[in-house]
Coordinates of C-alpha atoms and ligand atoms in Angstrom, one line a residue:
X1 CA -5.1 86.2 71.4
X2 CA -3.8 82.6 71.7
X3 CA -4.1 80.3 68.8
X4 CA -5.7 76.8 68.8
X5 CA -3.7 74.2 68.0
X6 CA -5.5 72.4 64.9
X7 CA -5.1 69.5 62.1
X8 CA -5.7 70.9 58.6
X9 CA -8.5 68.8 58.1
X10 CA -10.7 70.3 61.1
X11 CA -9.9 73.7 60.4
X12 CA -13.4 74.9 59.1
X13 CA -15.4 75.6 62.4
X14 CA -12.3 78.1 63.3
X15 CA -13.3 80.1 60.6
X16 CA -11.7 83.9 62.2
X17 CA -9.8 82.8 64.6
X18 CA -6.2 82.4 65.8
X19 CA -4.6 78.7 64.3
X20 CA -1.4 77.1 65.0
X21 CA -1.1 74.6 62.3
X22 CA 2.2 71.9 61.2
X23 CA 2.8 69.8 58.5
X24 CA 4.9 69.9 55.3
X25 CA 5.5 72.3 52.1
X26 CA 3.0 70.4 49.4
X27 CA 3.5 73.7 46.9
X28 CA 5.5 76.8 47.4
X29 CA 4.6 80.0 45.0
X30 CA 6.2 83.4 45.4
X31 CA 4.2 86.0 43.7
X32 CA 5.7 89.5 43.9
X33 CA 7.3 89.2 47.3
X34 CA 4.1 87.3 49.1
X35 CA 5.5 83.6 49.3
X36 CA 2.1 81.1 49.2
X37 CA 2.3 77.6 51.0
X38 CA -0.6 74.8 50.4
X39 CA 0.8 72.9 53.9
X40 CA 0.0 69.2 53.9
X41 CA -0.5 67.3 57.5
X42 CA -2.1 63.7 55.9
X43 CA -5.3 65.1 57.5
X44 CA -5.6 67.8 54.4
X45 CA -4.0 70.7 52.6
X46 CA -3.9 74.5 54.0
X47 CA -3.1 77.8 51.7
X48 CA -0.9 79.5 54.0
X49 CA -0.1 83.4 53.3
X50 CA 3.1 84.7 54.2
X51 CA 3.7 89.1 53.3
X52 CA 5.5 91.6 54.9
X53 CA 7.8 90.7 57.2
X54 CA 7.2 87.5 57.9
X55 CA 7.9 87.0 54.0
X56 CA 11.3 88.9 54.1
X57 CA 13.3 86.9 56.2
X58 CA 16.2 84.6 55.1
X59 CA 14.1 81.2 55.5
X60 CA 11.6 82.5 53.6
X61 CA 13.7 83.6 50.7
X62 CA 15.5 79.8 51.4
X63 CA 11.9 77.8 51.8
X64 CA 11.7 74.7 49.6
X65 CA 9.3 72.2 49.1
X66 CA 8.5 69.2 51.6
X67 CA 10.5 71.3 54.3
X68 CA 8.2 71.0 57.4
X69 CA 6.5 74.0 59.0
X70 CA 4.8 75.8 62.2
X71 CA 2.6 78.6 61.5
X72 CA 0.2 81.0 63.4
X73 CA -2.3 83.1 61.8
X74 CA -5.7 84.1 61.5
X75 CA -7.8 81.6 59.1
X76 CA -9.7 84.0 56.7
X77 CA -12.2 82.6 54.3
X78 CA -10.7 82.7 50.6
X79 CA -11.6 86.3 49.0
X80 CA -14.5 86.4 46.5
X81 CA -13.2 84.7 43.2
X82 CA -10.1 82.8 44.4
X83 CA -10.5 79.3 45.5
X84 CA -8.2 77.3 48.0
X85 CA -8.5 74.0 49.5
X86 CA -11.2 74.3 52.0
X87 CA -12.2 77.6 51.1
X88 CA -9.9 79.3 53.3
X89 CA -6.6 80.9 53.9
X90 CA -4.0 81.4 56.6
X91 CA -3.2 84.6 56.9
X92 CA 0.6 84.0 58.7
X93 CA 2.4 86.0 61.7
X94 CA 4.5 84.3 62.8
X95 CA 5.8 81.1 61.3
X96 CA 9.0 78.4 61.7
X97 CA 11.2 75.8 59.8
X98 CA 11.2 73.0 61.8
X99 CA 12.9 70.5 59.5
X100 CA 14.3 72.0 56.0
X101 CA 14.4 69.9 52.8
X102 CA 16.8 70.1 50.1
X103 CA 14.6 71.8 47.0
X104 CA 15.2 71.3 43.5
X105 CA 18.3 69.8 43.4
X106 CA 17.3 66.8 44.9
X107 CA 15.9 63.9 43.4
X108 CA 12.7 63.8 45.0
X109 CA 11.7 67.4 43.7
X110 CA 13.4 67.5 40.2
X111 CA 12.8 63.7 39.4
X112 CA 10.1 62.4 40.8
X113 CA 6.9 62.3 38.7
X114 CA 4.2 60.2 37.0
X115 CA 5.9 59.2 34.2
X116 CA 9.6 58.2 36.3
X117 CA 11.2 54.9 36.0
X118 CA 8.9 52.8 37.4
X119 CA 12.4 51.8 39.7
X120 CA 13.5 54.6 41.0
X121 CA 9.9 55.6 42.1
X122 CA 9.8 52.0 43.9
X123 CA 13.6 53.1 45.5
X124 CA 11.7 56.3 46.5
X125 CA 8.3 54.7 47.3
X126 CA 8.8 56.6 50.9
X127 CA 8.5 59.7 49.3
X128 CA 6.1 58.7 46.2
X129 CA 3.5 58.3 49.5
X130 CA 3.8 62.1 50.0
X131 CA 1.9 62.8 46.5
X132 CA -1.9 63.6 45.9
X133 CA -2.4 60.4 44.4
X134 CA -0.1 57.6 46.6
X135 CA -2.2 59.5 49.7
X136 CA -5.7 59.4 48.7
X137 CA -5.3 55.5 47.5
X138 CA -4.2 54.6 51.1
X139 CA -7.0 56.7 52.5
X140 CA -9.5 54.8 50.3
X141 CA -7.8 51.4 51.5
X142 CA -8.4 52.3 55.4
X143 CA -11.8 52.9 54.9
X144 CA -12.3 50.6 52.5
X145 CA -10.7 48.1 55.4
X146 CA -13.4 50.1 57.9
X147 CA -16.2 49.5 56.0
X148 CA -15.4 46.0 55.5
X149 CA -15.1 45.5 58.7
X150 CA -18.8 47.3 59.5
X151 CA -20.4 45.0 56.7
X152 CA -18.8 41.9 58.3
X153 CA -19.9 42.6 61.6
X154 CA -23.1 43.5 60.4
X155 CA -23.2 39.8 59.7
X156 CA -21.8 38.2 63.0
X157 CA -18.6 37.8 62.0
X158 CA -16.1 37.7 64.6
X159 CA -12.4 39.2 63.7
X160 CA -9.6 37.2 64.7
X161 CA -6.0 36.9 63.9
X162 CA -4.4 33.7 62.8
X163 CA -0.6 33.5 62.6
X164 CA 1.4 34.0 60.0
X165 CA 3.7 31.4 60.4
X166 CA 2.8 28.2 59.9
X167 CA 3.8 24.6 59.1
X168 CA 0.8 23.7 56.8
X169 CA 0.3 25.3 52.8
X170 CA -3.3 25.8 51.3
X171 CA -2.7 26.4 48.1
X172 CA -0.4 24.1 47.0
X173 CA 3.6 23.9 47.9
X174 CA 5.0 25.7 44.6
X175 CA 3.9 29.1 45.8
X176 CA 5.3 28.9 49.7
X177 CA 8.1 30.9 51.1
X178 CA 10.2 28.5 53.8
X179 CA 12.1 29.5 56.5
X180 CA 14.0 28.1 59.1
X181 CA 11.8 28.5 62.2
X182 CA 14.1 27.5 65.2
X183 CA 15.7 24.6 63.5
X184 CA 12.5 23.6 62.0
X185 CA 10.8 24.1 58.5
X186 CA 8.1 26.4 58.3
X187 CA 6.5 28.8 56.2
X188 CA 4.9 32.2 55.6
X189 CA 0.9 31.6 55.3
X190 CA -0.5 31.6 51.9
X191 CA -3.8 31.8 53.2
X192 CA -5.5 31.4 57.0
X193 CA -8.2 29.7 55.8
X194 CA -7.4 26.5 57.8
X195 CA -7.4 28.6 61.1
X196 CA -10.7 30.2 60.4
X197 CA -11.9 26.7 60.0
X198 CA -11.0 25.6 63.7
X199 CA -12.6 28.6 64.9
X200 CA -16.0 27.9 63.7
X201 CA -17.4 25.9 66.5
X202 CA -16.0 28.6 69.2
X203 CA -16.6 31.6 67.7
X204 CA -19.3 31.2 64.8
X205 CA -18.5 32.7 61.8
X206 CA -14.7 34.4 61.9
X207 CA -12.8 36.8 59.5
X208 CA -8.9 37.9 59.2
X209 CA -7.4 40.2 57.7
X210 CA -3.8 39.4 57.4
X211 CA -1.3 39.4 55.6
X212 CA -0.3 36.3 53.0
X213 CA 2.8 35.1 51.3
X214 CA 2.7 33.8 47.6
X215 CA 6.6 32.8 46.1
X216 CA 4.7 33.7 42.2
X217 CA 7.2 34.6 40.1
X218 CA 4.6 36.5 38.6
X219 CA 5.9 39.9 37.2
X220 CA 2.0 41.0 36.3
X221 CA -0.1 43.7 37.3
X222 CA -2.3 42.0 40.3
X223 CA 0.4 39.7 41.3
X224 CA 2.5 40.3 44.7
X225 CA 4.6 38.3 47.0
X226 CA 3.1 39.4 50.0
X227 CA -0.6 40.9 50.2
X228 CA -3.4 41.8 52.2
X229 CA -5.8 39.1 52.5
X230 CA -9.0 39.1 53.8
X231 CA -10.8 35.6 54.5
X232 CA -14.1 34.7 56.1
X233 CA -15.2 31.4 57.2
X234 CA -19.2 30.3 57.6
X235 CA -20.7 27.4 59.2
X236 CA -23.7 25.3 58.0
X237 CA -24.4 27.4 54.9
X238 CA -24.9 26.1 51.2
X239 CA -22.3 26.7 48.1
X240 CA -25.4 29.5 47.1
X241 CA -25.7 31.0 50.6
X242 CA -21.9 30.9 50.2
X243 CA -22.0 33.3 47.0
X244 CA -25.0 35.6 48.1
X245 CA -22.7 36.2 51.1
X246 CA -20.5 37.3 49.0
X247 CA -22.0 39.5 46.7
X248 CA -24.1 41.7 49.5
X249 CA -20.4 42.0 52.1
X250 CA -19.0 43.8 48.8
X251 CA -22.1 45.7 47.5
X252 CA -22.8 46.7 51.3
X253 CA -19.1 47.3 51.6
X254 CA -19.5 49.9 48.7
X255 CA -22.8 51.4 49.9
X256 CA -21.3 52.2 53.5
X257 CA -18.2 54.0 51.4
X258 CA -20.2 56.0 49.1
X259 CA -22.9 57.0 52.0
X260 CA -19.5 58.9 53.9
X261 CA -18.8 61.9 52.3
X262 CA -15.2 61.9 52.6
X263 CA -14.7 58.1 50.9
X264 CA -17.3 59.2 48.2
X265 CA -15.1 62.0 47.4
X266 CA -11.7 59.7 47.5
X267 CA -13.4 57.5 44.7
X268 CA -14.8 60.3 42.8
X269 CA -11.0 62.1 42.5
X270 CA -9.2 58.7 41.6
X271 CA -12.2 56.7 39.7
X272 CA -14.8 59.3 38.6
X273 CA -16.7 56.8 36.2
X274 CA -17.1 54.5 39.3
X275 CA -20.3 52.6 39.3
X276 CA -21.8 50.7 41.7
X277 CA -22.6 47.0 40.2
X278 CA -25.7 45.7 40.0
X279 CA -27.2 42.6 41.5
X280 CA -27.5 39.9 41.1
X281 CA -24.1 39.4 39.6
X282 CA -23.9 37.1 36.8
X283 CA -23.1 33.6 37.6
X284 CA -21.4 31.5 34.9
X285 CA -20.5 27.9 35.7
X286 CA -16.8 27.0 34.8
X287 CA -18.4 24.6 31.8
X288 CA -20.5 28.0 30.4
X289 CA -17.2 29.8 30.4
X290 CA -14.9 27.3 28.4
X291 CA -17.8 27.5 25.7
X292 CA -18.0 31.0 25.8
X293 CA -14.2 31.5 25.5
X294 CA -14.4 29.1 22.2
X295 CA -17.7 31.3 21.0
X296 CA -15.8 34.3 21.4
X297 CA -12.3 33.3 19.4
X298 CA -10.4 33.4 22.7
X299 CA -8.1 30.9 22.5
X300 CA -5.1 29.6 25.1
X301 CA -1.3 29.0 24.6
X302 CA -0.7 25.0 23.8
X303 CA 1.1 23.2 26.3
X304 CA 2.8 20.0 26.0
X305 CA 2.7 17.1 28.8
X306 CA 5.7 18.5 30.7
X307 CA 3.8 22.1 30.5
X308 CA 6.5 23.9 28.1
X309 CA 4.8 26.5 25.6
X310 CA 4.2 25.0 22.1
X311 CA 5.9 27.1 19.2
X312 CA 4.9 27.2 15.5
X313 CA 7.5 27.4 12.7
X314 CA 7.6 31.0 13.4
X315 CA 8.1 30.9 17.2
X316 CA 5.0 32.1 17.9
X317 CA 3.1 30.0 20.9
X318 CA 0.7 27.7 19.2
X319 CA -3.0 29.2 20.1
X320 CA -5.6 26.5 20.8
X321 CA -9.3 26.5 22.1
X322 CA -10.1 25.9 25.8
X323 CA -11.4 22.4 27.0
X324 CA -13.4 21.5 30.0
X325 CA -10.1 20.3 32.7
X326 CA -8.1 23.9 31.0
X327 CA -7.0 26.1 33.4
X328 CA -8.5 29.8 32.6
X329 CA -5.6 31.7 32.7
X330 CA -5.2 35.3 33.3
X331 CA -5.4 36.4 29.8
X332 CA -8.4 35.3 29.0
X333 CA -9.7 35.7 32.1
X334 CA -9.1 39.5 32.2
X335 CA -10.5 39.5 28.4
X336 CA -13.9 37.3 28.9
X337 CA -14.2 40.2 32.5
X338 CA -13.8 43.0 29.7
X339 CA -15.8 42.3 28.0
X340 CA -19.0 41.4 29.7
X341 CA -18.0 44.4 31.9
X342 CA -19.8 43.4 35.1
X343 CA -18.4 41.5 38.3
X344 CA -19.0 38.4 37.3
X345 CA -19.0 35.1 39.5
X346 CA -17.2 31.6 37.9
X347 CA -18.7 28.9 39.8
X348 CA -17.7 24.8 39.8
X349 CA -14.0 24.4 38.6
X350 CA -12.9 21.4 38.2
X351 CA -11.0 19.5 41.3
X352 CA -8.0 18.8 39.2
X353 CA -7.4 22.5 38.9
X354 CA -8.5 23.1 42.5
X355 CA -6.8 23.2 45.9
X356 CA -6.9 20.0 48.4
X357 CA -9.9 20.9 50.8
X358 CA -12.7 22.0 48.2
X359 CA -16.1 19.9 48.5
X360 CA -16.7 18.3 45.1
X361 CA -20.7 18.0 43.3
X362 CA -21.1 14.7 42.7
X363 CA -19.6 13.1 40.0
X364 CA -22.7 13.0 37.0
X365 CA -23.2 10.0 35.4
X366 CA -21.8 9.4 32.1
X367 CA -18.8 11.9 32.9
X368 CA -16.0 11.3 30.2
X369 CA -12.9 11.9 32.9
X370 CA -11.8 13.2 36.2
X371 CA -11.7 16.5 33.8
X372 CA -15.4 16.5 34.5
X373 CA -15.2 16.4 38.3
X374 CA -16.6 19.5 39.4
X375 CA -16.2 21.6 43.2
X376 CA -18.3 23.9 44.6
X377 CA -15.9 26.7 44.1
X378 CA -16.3 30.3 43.1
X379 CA -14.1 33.1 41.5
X380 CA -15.7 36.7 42.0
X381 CA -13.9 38.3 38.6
X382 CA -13.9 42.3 38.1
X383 CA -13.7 44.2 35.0
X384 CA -10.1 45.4 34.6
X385 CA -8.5 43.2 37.4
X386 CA -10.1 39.5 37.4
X387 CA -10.1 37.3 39.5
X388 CA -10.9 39.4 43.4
X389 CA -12.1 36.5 45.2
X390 CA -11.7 32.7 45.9
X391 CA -14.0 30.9 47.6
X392 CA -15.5 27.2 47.7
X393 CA -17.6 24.9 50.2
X394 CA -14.9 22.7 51.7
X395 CA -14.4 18.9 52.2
X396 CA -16.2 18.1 55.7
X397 CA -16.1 14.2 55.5
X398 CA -13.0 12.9 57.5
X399 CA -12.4 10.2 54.7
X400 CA -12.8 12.1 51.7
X401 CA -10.3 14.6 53.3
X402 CA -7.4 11.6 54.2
X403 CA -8.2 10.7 50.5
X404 CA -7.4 14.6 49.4
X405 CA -4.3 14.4 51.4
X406 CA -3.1 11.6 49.3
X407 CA -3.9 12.3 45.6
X408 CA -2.3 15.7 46.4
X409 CA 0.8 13.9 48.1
X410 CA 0.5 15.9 51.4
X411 CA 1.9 14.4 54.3
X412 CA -1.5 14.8 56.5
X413 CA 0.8 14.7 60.0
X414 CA 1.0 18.7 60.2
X415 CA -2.7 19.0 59.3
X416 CA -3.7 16.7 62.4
X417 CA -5.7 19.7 64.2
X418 CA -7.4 20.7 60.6
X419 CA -8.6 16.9 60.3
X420 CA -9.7 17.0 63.5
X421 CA -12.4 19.8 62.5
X422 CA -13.9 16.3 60.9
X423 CA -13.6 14.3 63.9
X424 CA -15.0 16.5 66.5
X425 CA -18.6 17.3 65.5
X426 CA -18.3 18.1 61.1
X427 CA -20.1 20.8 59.5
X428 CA -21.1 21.8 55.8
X429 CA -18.9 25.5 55.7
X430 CA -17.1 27.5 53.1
X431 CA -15.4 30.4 53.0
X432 CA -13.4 33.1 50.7
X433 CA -10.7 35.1 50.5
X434 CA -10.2 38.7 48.9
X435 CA -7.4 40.5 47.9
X436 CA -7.4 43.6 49.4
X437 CA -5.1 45.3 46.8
X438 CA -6.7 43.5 44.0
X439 CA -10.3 44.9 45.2
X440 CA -8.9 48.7 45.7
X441 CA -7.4 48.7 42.1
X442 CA -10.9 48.1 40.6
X443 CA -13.0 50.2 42.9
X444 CA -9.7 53.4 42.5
X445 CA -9.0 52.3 38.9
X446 CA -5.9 51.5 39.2
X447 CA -3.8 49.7 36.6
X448 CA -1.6 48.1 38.7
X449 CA -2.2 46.6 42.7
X450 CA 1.6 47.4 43.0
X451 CA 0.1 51.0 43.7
X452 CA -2.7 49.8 46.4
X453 CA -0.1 48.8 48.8
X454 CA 2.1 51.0 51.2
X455 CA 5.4 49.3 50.7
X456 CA 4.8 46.5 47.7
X457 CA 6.1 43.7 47.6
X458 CA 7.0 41.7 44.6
X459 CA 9.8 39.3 42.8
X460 CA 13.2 40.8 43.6
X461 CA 11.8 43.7 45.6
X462 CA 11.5 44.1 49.0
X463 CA 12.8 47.7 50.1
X464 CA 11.7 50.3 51.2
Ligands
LIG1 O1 -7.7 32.2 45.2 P1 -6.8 32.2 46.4 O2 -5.5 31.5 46.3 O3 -7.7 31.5 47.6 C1 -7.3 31.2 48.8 O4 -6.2 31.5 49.3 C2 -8.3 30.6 49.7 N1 -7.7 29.7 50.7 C3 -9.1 31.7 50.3 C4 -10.2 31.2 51.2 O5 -11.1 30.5 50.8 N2 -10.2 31.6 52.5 O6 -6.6 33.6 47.0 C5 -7.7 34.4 47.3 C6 -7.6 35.8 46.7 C7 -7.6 35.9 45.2 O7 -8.8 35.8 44.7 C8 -6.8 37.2 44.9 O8 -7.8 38.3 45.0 C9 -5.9 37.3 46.1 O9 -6.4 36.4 47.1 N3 -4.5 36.9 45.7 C10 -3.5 37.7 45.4 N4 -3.5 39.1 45.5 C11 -2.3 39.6 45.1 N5 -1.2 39.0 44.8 C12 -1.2 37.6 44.8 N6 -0.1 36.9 44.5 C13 -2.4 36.9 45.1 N7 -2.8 35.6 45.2 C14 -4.1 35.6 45.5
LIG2 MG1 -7.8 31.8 43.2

């Protein structure tokens, strides 16, 4: 009889019947002169049985892992104490190489594993992807992207796509990559929050998600040069309809995960302890936070006024407590997220430490300095990772922009269509931005975002 041409994944309603399945040699076993395959296709794994003659020919005798494969055969549910992926079997008459690989010998198969040099398996990141782990991480990242998608349409967010390059910077000209754009300067975005902003009156509330650009010469584990961003932009809401926004487009993101049966088991093979937070999150202003680093004994390396680290007599950075106007830097960011071990939200930075556009509270009286200037911004911080999200309510008075320009020393010219937001008919907005990578590390337990990308990017690398 003729067999049906499947994917491994949809195998199970041809339960008896004649399959033609491809894909690639994920394990190879040769147990007393019957060879067993588990065949990977991306869509799932298949144990394929090969006996008789179909086991006695030179390319079986020759078969080696990651060669790719055509087989026919009858799918047999596994027998009774045996267990394969899917709970059944290929029982193989006829089968092919279509591509061989070059087996032990070569560095993917004899070298390759967990604990490699963390270089070579970048060098090889294109096979790394073929692994268990590498291939269910970027399955979790499509549907986490999916279900992001469903939660912010859910809210009457429109998807667009700004460019990604630009002639404006967001957050501040240190971290920009330049080009040379036909003779003219111009840059990779850092963030398309400016874009989303034009859109509002057109399109309502917008989201991207694109790629941004940060030159960081960051060598941590949730820093990389380029990243998947994804940025949403409301109009007339408050700084606290701002956060709530927030919070329920990731806890609904996580809900619609967990209800499909095939994410919920992606996070229960890479993070089985995963829990789903609880709301409300905790919301700690940026003041609450400098005292409960001091409280807690976590303290920040001294910095003298051109910024170099201060050392003691032993070379040791000089430790000193946080003040109100101190950045939070990642440290003690990722220690204060540790240990109160829930997402928690840091709300009202100051504007010194802030970017250009964010809408400050007004100034309270009695204030000691422009330390104690305060924005509505908001950090969304997760155990393990930190800081997820960056959001704020921004500027939407024309003057108090042109004076933002200024203290910042950004020539306004190139920004004349995002002060013209101001002109045209204002609005109170804000608006965030997660990192994509940043977000799948927590919710797969990952230790590093360089392994919730496809091809990572970071200082010095840029290949595969
Ligand atoms: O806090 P950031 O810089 O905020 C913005 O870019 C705003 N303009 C976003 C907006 O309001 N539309 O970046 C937002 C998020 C961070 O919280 C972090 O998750 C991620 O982007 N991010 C990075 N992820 C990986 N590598 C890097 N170098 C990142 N820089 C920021
Ligand atoms: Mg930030």
């Amino acid at each position: 009889p003729k067999a049906t041409k499947s994917k491994l994944g949809n195998l199970t309603p041809l339960r008896s019947q004649r399959v033609r399945v491809s894909g690639w040699v994920h394990r190879l076993r040769d147990q007393k002169g019957i060879i067993f395959v588990v065949l990977r296709d991306g869509t799932g794994y298949l144990q394929c049985v090969l006996s008789g003659t179909v086991a006695q020919t030179y390319e079986a005798l020759t078969l080696t892992l990651e060669s790719s494969l055509e087989l026919v055969g009858t799918l047999q549910p596994v027998p009774e104490g045996k267990t394969a992926p899917g709970g059944h079997e290929l029982v193989v008459d006829y089968w092919r190489v279509l591509g061989a690989a070059p087996g032990a010998e070569d560095a993917f198969s004899s070298r390759l594993n967990e604990k490699s040099d963390p270089s070579i398996l970048a060098d090889l990141r294109h096979l790394v992807l073929r692994g268990e782990t590498a291939s269910a991480i970027l399955k979790l990242r499509a549907a986490l992207l999916s279900s992001f998608r469903g939660s912010l349409v859910s809210h009457d967010l429109l998807e667009v796509t700004p460019p990604c390059l630009v002639q404006t910077q967001v957050e501040g000209g240190a971290t920009l990559f330049t080009l040379d754009y036909y003779g003219q300067p111009a840059f990779l975005t850092q963030s398309s929050q400016l874009y989303l902003e034009t859109c509002l009156p057109s399109l309502g509330d917008v989201f991207c998600v694109q790629e941004s650009f940060r030159a960081e010469n960051s060598h941590t584990r949730r820093h990389l040069s380029e990243y998947t961003h994804l940025e949403a932009e409301l109009a007339f809401i408050t700084f606290e309809d701002l956060m709530n926004h927030i919070e329920s487009i990731i806890c609904e993101t996580i809900g619609r995960l967990l209800q499909d049966p095939s994410s919920a088991a992606l996070i229960k093979q890479l993070n089985p302890n995963f829990q789903t937070p609880s709301r409300p999150f905790l919301r700690l202003s940026y003041v609450d936070a400098i005292k409960w680093l001091n409280e807690h004994g976590i303290q920040h390396e001294a910095e003298d006024a051109e910024g170099n680290v201060i050392k003691d007599e032993h070379g040791n950075p000089k430790m000193v407590d946080h003040a109100v106007g101190d950045d939070i830097a990642e440290a003690a960011e990722r220690r204060m997220t540790d240990i109160l071990g829930t997402p928690v939200f840091l709300y009202g930075f100051p504007a010194v430490l802030k970017a250009f556009y964010m809408k400050k509270m007004p100034k309270k009286e009695g204030a000691p300095d422009d330390n104690h200037v305060f924005t509505e911004s908001c950090d969304l911080l997760m155990p393990g990772v930190g800081e997820i999200v960056g959001g704020s309510m921004r500027i939407a008075d024309m003057e108090e922009l042109l004076a933002a320009y200024k203290r910042e020393g950004i020539d306004a010219s190139p920004y004349y269509w995002f002060t013209d937001q101001r002109k045209y008919g204002t609005c109170e907005h804000g608006g965030y931005g997660l990192g994509v990578e940043r977000f799948l590390a927590w919710l797969a337990n990952r230790y590093t975002v360089r392994e919730c990308s496809l091809y990572p990017r970071w200082p010095g690398r840029a290949t595969p």
